PDB file of C-alpha atoms in Angstrom:
ATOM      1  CA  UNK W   1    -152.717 253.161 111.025  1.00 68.00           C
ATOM      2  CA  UNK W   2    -150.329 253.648 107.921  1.00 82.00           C
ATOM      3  CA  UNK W   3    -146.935 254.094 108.708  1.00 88.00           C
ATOM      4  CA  UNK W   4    -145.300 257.369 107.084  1.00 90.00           C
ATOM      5  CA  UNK W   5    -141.896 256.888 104.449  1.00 93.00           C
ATOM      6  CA  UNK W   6    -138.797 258.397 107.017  1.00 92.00           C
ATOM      7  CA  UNK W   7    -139.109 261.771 104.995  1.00 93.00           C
ATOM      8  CA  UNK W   8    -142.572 262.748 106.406  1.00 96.00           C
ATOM      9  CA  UNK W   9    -142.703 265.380 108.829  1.00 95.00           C
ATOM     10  CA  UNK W  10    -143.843 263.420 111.801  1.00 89.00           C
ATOM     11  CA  UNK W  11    -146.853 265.748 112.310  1.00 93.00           C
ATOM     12  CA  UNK W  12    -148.582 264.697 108.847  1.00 96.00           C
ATOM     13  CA  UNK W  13    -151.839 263.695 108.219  1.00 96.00           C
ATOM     14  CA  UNK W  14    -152.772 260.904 105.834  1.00 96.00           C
ATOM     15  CA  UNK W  15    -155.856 261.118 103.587  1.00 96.00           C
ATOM     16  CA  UNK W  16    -156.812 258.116 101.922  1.00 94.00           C
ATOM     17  CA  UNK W  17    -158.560 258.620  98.163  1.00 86.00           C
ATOM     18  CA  UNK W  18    -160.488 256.355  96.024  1.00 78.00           C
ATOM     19  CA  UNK W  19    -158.081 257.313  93.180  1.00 77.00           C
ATOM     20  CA  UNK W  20    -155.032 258.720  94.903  1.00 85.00           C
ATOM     21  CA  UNK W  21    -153.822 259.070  98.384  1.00 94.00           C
ATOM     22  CA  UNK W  22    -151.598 261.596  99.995  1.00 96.00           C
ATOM     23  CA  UNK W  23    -149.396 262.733 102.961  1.00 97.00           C
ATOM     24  CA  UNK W  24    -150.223 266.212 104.132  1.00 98.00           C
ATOM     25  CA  UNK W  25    -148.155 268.121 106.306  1.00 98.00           C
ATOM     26  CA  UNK W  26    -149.379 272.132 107.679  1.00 98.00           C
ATOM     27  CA  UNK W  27    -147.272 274.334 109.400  1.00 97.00           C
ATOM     28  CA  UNK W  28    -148.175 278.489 110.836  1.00 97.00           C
ATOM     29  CA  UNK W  29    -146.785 280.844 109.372  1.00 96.00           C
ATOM     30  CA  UNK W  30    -145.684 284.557 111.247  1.00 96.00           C
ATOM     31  CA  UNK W  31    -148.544 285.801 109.578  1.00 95.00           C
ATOM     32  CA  UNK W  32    -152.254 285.085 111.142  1.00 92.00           C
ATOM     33  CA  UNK W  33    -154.132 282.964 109.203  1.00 94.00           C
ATOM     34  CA  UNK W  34    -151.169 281.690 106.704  1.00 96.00           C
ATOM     35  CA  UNK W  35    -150.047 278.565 106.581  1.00 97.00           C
ATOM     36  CA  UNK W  36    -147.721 276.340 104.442  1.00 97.00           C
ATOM     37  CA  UNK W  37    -149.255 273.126 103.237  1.00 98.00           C
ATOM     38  CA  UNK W  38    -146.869 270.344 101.834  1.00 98.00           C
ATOM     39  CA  UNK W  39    -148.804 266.980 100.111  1.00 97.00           C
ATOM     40  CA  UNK W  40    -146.841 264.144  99.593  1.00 97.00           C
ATOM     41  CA  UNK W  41    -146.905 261.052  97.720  1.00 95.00           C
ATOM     42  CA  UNK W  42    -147.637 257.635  99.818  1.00 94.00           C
ATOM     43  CA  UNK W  43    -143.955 256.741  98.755  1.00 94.00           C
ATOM     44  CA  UNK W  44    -142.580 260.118  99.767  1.00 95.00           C
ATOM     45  CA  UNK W  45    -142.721 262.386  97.196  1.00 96.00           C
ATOM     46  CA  UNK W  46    -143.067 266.187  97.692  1.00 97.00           C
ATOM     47  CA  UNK W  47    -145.742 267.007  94.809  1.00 96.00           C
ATOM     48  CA  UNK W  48    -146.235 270.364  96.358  1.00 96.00           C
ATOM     49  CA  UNK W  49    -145.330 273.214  98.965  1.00 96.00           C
ATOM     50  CA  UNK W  50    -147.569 276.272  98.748  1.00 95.00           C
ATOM     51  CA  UNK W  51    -148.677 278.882 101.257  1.00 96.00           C
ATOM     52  CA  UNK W  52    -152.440 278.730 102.039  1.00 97.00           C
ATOM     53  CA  UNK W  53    -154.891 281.599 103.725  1.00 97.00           C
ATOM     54  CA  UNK W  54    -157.473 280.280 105.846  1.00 97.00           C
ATOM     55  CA  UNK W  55    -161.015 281.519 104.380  1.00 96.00           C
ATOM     56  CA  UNK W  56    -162.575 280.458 107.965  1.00 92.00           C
ATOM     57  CA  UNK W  57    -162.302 281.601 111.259  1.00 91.00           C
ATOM     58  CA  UNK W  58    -161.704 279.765 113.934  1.00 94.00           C
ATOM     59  CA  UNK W  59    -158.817 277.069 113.293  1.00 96.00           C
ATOM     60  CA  UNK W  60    -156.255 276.762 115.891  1.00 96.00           C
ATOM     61  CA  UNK W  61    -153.179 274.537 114.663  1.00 96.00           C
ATOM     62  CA  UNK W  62    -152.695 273.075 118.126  1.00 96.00           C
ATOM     63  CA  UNK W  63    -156.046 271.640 118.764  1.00 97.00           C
ATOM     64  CA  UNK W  64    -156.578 268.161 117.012  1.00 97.00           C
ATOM     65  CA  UNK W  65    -157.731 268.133 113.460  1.00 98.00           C
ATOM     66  CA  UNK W  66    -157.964 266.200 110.195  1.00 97.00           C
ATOM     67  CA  UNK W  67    -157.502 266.941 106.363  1.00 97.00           C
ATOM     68  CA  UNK W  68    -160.232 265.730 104.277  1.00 96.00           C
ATOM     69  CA  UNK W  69    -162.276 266.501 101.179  1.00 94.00           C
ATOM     70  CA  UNK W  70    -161.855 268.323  99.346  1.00 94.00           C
ATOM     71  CA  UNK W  71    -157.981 269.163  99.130  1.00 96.00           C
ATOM     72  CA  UNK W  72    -155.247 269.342  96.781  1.00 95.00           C
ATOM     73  CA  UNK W  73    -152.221 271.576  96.181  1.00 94.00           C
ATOM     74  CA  UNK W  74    -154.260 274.696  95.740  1.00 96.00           C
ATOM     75  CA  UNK W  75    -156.848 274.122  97.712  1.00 97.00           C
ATOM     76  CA  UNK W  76    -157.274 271.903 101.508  1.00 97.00           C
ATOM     77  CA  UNK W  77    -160.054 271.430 103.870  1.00 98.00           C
ATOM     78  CA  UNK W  78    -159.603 270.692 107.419  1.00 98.00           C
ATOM     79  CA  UNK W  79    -162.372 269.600 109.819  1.00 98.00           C
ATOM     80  CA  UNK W  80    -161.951 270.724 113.350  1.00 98.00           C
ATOM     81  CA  UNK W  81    -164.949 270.341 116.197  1.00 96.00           C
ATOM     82  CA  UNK W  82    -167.100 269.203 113.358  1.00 96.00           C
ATOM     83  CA  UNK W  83    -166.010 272.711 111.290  1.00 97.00           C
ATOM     84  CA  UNK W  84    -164.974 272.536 107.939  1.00 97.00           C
ATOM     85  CA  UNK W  85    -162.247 275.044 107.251  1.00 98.00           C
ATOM     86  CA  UNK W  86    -161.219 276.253 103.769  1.00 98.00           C
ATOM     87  CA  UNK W  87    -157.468 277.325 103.265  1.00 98.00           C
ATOM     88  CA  UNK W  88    -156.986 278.870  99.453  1.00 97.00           C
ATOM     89  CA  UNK W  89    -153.406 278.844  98.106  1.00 97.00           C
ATOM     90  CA  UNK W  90    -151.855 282.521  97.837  1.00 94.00           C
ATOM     91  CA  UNK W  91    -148.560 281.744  96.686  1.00 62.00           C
ATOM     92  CA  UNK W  92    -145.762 279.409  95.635  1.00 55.00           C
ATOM     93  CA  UNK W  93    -142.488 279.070  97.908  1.00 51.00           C
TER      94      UNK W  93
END
C-alpha cells in the first residue's frame, strides 16, 4: 500500500498509471448526483478541483469503491459492485 504525502485527504484513492499516477479524493455535494473530485500529484500537488455529475445511476459514496480508467480532471470512472460509473465535470470551483 502507498502511503499518502500529509496533505491528502485521508479518504483518497490512489491510481497507479503507466505514465503518471495520481491521488484522487471525492466528496457529495448537497446536490444528488454532484460531487467534487480533487486529483493530486504523488508528491502532493493539487492539479485540480472540479465538480463532477454522475452520468450513472446507482453510486452510493459510502459503499466501498475504486477510481480507475479512465479518469482525469474532467472526466473519472469509478467501479463499484463490478459497475463502472461515469462522473463528467460541470464546473470549476
Amino acid at each position: 500500500m502507498i502511503t499518502p504525502p500529509d496533505n491528502i485527504p485521508a479518504n483518497s484513492k490512489f491510481l497507479e498509471g503507466v505514465g503518471e499516477s495520481a491521488w484522487f479524493n471525492i466528496k457529495a455535494t448537497s446536490k444528488k448526483n454532484e460531487f467534487i473530485i480533487s486529483r493530486y500529484t504523488t508528491e502532493g500537488t493539487l492539479e485540480c478541483s472540479n465538480t463532477f455529475i454522475i452520468q450513472t445511476p446507482g453510486f452510493d459514496i459510502s459503499k466501498q469503491y475504486e477510481f480507475t480508467y479512465v479518469s482525469h480532471c474532467t472526466k473519472c470512472t469509478l467501479l463499484q459492485n463490478n459497475k463502472r460509473h461515469i462522473l463528467l465535470k460541470i464546473r470549476k470551483i
